[in-house]
Short mmCIF file of C-alpha atoms in Angstrom, two decimals:
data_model
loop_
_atom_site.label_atom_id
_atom_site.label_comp_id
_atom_site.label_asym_id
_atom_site.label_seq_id
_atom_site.Cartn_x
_atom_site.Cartn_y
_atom_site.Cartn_z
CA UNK S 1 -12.63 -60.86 3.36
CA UNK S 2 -9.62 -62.79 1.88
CA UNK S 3 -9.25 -62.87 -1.50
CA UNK S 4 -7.82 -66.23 -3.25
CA UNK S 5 -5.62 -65.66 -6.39
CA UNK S 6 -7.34 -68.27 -8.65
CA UNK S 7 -7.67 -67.65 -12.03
CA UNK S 8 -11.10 -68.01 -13.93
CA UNK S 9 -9.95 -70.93 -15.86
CA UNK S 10 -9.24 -74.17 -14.07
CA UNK S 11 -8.29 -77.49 -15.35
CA UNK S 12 -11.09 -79.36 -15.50
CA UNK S 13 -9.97 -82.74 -13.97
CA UNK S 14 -8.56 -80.78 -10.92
CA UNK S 15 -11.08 -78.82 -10.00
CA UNK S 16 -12.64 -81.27 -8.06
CA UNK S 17 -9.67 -81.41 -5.70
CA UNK S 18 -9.56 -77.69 -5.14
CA UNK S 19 -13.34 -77.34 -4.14
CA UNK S 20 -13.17 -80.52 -2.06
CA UNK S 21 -10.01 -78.69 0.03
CA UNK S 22 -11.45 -75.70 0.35
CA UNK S 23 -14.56 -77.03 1.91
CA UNK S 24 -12.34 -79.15 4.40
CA UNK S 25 -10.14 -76.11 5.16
CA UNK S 26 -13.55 -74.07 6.03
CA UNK S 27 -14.47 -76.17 8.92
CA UNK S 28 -11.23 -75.07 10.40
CA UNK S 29 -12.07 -71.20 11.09
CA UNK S 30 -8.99 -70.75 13.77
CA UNK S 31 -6.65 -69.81 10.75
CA UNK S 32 -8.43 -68.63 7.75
CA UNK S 33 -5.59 -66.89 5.94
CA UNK S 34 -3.32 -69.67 6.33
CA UNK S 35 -5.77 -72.29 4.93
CA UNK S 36 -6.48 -70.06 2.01
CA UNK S 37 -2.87 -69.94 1.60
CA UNK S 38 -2.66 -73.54 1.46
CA UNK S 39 -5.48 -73.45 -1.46
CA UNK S 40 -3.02 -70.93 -3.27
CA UNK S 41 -0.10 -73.65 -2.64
CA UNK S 42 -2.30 -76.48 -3.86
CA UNK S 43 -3.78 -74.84 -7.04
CA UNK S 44 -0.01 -74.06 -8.16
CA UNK S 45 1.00 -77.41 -7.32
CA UNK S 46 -1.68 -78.71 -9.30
CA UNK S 47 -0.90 -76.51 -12.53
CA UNK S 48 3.01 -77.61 -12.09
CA UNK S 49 2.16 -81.17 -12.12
CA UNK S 50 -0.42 -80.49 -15.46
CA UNK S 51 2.64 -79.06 -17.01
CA UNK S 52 5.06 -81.80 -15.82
CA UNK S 53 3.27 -84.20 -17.25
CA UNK S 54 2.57 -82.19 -20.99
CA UNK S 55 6.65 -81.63 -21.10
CA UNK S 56 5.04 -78.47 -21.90
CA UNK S 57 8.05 -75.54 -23.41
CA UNK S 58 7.75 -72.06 -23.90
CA UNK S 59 7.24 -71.21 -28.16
CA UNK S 60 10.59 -69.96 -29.03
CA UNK S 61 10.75 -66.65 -31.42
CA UNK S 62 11.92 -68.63 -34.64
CA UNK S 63 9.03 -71.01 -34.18
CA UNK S 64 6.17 -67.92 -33.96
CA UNK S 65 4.57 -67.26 -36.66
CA UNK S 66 3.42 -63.55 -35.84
CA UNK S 67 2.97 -61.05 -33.40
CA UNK S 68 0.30 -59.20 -31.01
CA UNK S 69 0.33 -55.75 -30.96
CA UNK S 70 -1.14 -52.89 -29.40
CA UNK S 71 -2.46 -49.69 -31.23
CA UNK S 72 -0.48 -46.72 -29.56
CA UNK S 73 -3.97 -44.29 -29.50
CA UNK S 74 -2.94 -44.12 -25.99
CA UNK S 75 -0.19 -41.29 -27.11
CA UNK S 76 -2.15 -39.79 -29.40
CA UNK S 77 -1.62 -36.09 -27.68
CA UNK S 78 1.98 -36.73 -27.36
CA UNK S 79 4.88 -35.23 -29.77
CA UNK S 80 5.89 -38.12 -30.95
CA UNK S 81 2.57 -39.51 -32.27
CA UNK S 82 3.48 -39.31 -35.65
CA UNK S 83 6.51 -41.13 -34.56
CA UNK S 84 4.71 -44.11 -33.69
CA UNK S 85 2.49 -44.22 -36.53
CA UNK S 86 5.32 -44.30 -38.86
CA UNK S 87 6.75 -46.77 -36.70
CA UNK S 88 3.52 -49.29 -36.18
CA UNK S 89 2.67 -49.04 -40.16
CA UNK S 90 6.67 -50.56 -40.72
CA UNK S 91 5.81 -53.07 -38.62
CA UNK S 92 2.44 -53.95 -39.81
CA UNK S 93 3.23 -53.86 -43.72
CA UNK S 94 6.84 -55.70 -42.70
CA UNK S 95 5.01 -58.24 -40.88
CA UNK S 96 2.13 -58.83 -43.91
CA UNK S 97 4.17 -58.88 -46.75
CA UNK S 98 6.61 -61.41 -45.10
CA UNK S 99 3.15 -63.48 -44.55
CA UNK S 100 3.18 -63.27 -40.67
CA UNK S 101 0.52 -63.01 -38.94
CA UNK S 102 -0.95 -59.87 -36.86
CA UNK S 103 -3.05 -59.97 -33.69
CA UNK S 104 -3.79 -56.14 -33.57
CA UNK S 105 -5.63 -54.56 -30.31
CA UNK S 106 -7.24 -51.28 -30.56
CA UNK S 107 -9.68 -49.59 -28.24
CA UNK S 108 -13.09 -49.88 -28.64
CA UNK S 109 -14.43 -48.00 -31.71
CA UNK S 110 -11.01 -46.53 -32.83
CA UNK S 111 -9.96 -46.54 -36.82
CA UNK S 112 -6.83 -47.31 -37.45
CA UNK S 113 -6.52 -45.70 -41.05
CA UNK S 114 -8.09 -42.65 -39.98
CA UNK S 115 -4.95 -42.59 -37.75
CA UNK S 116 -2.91 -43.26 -40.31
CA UNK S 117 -4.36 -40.36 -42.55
CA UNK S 118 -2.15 -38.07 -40.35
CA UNK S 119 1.19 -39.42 -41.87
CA UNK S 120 -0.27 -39.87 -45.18
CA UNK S 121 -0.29 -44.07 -44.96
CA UNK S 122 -3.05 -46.57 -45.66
CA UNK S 123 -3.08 -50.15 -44.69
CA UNK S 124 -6.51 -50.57 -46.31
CA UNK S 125 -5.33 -52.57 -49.79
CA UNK S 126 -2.98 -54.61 -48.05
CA UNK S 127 -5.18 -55.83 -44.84
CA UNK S 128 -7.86 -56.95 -47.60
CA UNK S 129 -4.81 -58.60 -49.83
CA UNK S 130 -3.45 -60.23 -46.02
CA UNK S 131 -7.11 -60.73 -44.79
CA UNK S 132 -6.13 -64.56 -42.98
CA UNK S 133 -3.20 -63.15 -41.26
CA UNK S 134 -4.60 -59.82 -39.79
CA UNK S 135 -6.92 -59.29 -37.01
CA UNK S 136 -8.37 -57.01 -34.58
CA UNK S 137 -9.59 -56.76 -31.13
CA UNK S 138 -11.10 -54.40 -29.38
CA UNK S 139 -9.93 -54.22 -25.65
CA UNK S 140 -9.25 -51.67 -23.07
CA UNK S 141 -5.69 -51.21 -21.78
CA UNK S 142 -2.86 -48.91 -20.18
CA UNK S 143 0.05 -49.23 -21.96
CA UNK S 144 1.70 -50.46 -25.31
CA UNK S 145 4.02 -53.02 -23.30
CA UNK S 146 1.99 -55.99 -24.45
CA UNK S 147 5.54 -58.18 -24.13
CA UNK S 148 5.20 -57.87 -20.71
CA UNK S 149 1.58 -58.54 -19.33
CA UNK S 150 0.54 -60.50 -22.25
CA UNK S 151 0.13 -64.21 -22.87
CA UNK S 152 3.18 -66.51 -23.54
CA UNK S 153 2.52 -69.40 -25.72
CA UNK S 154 3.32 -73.12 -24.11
CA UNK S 155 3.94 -76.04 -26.89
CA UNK S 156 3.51 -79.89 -25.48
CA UNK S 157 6.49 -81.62 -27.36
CA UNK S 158 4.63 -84.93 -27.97
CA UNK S 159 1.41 -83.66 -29.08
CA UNK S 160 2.25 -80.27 -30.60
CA UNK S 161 -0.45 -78.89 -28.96
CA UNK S 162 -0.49 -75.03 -27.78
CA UNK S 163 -1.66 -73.88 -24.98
CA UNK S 164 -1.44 -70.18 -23.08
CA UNK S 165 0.64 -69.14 -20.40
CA UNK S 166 -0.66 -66.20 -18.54
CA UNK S 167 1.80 -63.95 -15.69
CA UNK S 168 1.23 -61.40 -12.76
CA UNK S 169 2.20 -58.04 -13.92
CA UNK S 170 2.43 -54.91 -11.17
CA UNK S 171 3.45 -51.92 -13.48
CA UNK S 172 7.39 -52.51 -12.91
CA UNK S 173 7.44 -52.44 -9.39
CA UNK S 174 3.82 -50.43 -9.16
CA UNK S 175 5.62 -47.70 -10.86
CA UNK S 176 2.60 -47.37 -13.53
CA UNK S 177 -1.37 -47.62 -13.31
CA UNK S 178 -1.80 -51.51 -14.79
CA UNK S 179 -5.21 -52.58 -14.07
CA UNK S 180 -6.58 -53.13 -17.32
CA UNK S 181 -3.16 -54.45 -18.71
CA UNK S 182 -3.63 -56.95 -15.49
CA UNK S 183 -7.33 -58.31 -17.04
CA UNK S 184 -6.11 -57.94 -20.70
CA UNK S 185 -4.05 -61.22 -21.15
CA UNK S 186 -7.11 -63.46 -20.02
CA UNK S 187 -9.58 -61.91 -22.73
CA UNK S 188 -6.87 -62.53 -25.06
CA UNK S 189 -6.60 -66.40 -24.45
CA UNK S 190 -10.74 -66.12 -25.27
CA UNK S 191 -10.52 -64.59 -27.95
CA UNK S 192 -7.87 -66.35 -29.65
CA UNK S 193 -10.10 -69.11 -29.03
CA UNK S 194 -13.32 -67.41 -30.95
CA UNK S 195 -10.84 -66.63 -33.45
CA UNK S 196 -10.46 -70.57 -33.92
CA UNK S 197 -6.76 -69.95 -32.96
CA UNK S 198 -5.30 -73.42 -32.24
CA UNK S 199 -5.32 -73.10 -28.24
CA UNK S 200 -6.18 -75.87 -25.67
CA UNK S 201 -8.80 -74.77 -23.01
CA UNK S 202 -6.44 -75.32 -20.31
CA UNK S 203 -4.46 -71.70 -18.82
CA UNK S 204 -1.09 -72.27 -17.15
CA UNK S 205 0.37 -70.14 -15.08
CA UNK S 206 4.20 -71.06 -15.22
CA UNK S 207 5.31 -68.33 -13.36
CA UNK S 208 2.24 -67.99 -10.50
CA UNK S 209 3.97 -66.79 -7.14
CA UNK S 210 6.67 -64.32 -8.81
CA UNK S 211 6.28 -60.80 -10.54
CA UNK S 212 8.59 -61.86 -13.78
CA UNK S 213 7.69 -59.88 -16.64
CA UNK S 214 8.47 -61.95 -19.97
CA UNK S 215 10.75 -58.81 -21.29
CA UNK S 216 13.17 -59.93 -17.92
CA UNK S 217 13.60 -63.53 -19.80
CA UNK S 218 15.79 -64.20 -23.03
CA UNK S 219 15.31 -68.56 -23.60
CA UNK S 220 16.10 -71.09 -26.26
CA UNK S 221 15.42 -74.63 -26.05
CA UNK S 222 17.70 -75.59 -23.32
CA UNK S 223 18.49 -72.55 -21.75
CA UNK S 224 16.93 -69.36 -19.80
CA UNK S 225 18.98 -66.59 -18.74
CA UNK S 226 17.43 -63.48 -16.54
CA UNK S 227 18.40 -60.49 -14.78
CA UNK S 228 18.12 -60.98 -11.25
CA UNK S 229 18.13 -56.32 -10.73
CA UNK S 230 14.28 -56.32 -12.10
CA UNK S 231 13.11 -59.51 -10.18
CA UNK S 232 14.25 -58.15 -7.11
CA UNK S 233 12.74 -54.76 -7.59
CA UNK S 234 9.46 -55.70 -8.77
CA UNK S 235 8.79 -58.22 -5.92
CA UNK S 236 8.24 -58.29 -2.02
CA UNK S 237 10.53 -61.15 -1.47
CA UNK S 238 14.17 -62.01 -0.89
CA UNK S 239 16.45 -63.60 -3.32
CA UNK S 240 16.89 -67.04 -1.93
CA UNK S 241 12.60 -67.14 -2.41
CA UNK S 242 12.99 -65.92 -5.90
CA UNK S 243 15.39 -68.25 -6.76
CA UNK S 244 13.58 -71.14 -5.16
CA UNK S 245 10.65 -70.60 -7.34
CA UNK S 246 12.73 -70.00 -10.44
CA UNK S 247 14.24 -73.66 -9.95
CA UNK S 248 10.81 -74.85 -9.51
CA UNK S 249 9.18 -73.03 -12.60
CA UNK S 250 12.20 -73.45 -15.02
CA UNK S 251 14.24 -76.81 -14.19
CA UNK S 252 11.14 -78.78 -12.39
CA UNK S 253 8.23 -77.42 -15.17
CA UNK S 254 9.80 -76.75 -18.21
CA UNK S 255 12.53 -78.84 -17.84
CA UNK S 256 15.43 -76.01 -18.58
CA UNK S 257 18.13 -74.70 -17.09
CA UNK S 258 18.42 -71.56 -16.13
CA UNK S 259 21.17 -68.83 -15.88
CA UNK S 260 21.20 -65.04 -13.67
CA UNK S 261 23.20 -62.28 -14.49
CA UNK S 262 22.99 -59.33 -12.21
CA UNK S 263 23.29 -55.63 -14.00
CA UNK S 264 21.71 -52.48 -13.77
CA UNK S 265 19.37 -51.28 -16.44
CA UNK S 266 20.59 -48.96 -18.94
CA UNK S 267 20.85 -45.22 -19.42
CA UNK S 268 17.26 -44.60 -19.56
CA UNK S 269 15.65 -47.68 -18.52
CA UNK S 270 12.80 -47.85 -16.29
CA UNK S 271 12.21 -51.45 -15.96
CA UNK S 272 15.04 -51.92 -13.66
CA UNK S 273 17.09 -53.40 -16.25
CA UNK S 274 14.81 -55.61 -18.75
CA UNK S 275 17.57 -58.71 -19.90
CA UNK S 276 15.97 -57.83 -23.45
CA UNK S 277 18.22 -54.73 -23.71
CA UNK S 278 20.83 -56.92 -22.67
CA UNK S 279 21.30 -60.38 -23.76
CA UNK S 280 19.32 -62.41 -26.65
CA UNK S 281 19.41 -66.72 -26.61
CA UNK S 282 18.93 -67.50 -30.56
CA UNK S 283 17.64 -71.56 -30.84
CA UNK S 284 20.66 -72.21 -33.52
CA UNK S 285 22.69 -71.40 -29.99
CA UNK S 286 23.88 -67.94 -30.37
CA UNK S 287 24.17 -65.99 -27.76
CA UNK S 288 24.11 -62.35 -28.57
CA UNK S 289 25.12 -59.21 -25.86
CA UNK S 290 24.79 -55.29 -25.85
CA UNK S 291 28.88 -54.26 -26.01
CA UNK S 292 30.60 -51.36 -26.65
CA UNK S 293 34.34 -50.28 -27.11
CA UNK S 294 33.39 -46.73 -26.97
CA UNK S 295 34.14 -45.16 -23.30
CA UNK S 296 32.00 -41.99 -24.67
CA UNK S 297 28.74 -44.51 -24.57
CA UNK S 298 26.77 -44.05 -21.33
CA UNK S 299 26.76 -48.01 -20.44
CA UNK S 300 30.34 -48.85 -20.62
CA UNK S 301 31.30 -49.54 -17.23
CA UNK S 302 28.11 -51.34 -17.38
CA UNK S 303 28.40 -53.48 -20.51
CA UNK S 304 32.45 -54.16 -19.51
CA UNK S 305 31.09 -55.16 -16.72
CA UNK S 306 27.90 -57.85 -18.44
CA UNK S 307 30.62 -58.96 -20.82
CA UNK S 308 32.30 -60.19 -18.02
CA UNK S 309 29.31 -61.64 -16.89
CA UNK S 310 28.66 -63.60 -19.45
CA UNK S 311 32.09 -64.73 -19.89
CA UNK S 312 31.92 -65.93 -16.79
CA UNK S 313 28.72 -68.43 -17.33
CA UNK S 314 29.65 -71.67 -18.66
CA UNK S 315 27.47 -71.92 -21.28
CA UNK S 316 28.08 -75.33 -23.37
CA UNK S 317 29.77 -74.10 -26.47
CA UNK S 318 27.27 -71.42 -27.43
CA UNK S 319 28.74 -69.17 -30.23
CA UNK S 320 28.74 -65.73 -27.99
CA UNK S 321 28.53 -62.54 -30.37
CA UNK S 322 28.41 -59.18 -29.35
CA UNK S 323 26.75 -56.15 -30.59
CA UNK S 324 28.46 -53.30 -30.43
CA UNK S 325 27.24 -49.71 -29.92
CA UNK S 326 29.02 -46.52 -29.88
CA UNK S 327 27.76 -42.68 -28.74
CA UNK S 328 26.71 -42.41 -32.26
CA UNK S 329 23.96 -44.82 -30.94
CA UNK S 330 22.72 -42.39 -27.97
CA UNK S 331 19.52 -41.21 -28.38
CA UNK S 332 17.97 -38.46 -25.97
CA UNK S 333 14.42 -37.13 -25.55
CA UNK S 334 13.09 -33.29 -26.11
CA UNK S 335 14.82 -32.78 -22.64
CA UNK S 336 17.94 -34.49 -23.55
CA UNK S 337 17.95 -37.02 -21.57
CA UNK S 338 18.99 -40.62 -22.37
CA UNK S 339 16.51 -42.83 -24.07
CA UNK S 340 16.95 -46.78 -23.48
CA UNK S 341 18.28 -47.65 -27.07
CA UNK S 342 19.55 -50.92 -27.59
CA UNK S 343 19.85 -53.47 -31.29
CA UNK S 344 19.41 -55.91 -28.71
CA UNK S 345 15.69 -55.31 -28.20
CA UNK S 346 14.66 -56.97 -31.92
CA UNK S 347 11.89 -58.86 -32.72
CA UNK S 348 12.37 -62.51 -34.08
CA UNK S 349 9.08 -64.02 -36.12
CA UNK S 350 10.56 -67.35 -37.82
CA UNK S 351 13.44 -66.61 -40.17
CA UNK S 352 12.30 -62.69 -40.14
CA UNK S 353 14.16 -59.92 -37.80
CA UNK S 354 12.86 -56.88 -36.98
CA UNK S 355 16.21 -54.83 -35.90
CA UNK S 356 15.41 -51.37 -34.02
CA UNK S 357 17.56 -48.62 -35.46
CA UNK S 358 18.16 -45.11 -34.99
CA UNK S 359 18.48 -41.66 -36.84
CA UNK S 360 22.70 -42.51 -37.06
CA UNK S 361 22.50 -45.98 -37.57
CA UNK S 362 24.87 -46.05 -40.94
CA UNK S 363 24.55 -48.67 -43.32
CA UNK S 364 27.68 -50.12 -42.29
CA UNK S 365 26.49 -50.72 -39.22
CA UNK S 366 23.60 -52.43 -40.81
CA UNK S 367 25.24 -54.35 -42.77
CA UNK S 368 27.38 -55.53 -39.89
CA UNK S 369 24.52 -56.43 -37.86
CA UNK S 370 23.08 -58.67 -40.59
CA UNK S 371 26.37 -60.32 -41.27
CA UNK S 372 25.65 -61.50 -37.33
CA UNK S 373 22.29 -62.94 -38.24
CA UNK S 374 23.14 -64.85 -41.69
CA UNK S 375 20.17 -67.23 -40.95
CA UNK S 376 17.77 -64.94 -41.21
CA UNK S 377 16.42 -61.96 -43.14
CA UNK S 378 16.88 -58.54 -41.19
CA UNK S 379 14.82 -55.31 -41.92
CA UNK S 380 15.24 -52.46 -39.84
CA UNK S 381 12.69 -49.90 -38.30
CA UNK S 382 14.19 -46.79 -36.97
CA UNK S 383 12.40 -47.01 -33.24
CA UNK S 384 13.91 -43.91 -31.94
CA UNK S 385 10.21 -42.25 -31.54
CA UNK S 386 9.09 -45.31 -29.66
CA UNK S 387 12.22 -44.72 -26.92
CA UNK S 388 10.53 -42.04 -25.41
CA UNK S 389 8.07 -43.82 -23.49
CA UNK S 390 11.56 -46.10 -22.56
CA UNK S 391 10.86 -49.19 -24.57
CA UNK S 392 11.59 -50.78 -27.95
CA UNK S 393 10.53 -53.03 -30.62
CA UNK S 394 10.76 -56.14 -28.50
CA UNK S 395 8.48 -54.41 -25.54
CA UNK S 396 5.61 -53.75 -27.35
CA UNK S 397 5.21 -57.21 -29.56
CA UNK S 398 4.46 -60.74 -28.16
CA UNK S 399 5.04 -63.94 -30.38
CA UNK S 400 2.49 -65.58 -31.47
#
């Protein structure tokens, strides 16, 4: 039996037209797949044109107000466990006392400050002093990576309105079980919902007929730019398809334009070169990049080679600053290899930044980095634990 891709949630004054096609197509049984294919074809159509008409935009990072996250239990048996508690309790009490807003999922019947016991930290007195801006789910999953399966917010510029945004995920390229990260983005929309969590009923799917993890795309409000190395590994289809649908998600839906740059990941990547290691679109138009002068880094073929990249884009007058990162800034795992560390994998919530750093990040550097990002207030977290399951601060957070 052929399966049809339609999600659960369909909008209610096109619904109509779907069941009334399929019914037609059935009394045609000479070429089943292809009519179901056509359903496919119509029910994107149909989303594309809802969106169309909502001039509906993707929530930038300095209009979020908080973040999801996802309890590491998962690694619980690994050696960096204490690692990532240290790590998750920065980000927790960073995010509350800055007054944003955390949308934490655990699995079912796990206690978070009994974790925390084993690195000496409690969370209690501060979730009861933040009660209105923390929260907890319980949900099953596979991974951390909640940036890229979980649910984009979509903002309709005349109304204000939000609205949800959900993707296809297929574990990088099927490199990694996914199938309860694939069902865990729907439950989310729900529950935001029970939550009273200003959300329309209606689900988009912006991206429907492409694998395009959210990690692979760095936006502001007039521009997208993405790496074409991960969309090619991660789906079954040729470039010229993938960039036909691009046009018709970005420029025809959201009404952007888009930009592709074309690099390998680096040293210790696994998602075939995520652009959020790479390149970061700020909304005051910045443009930041990974760089490095240093021919001792592992990436600087690499990164000479993106800088010329991006030089090469025409990108109407955005202020282009690099980030620069030397070997001091290589960070290896218990086998030494290379793990994926990057500044530019940070975390933007409003006017706060969350800036990965590692064990020989000086304060220098810090204070260079912050001179970058004068319009907003940067705290650091020292992610080097989280690098050895090969992603960063940016991976495992979604705005909210």
């Amino acid at each position: 039996m052929i399966k049809i891709d339609i999600p659960n949630i369909i909008p209610n004054t096109d619904i109509f037209d779907i069941i009334f096609m399929k019914l037609e197509l059935l009394f045609d049984r000479r070429n089943l797949y292809a009519n179901n294919n056509r359903i496919k074809i119509l029910y994107h159509r149909v989303i594309m044109n809802q969106a169309n008409k909502k001039e509906l935009t993707l929530l930038e990072d300095d209009k979020s107000t908080g973040i999801i996250l996802v309890w590491p239990s998962v690694y619980e048996n690994e050696f960096f466990w204490s690692g990532l508690l240290r790590i998750y309790y920065e980000l927790i009490v960073t995010c509350l006392e800055s007054n944003k807003s955390i949308f934490l999922i655990i699995k079912k019947g796990r206690d978070i400050n009994n974790d925390l016991k084993f690195i000496n930290r409690n969370i209690d007195q501060l979730v009861q002093d933040k009660a209105s801006l923390f929260q907890i789910f319980e949900a099953e999953y596979d991974d951390i990576w909640i940036r890229d399966h979980g649910p984009q917010t979509l903002i309709e510029k005349s109304s204000g309105d939000y609205y949800f945004s959900t993707s296809r995920f297929n574990g990088y390229g099927n490199k990694y079980y996914c199938e309860n990260d694939k069902k865990l983005s729907l439950e989310l929309t729900k529950k935001f919902r029970k939550f009273g969590k200003p959300y329309k009923q209606t689900i988009f799917e912006i991206f429907n007929n492409i694998i395009i993890e959210p990690g692979n795309i760095t936006f502001n409000n007039n521009l997208y730019i993405i790496n074409k190395s991960p969309l090619v590994a991660h789906n079954k289809l040729n470039w010229t398809a993938i960039n036909e649908i691009l046009k018709e998600c970005i420029e025809n839906s959201l009404g952007s334009e888009y930009k592709i740059i074309n690099t390998a990941p680096i040293s210790g990547d696994d998602t075939n070169g995520h652009i959020d290691n790479l390149v970061r679109l700020e909304s005051s138009n910045y443009l930041y990049y990974m760089a490095t002068n240093d021919s001792g880094h592992p990436d600087f073929a690499l990164l000479k080679d993106l800088k010329e990249q991006i030089m090469n884009i025409d990108l109407k007058n955005k202020k282009i600053i690099p980030l620069y990162h030397d070997r001091r800034d290589i960070v290896r795992g218990p086998n030494n290899n290379i793990l994926p560390f990057s500044y530019l994998n940070y975390i933007r919530i409003g006017n706060l930044i969350i800036m990965p750093a590692n064990k020989n990040t000086t304060i220098e550097k810090k204070n260079k980095i912050r001179e970058n990002f004068e319009y907003a207030e940067v705290v650091f977290i020292d992610s080097s634990e989280l690098l050895n399951e090969k992603g960063g601060l940016h991976c495992c957070t979604m705005n909210i």
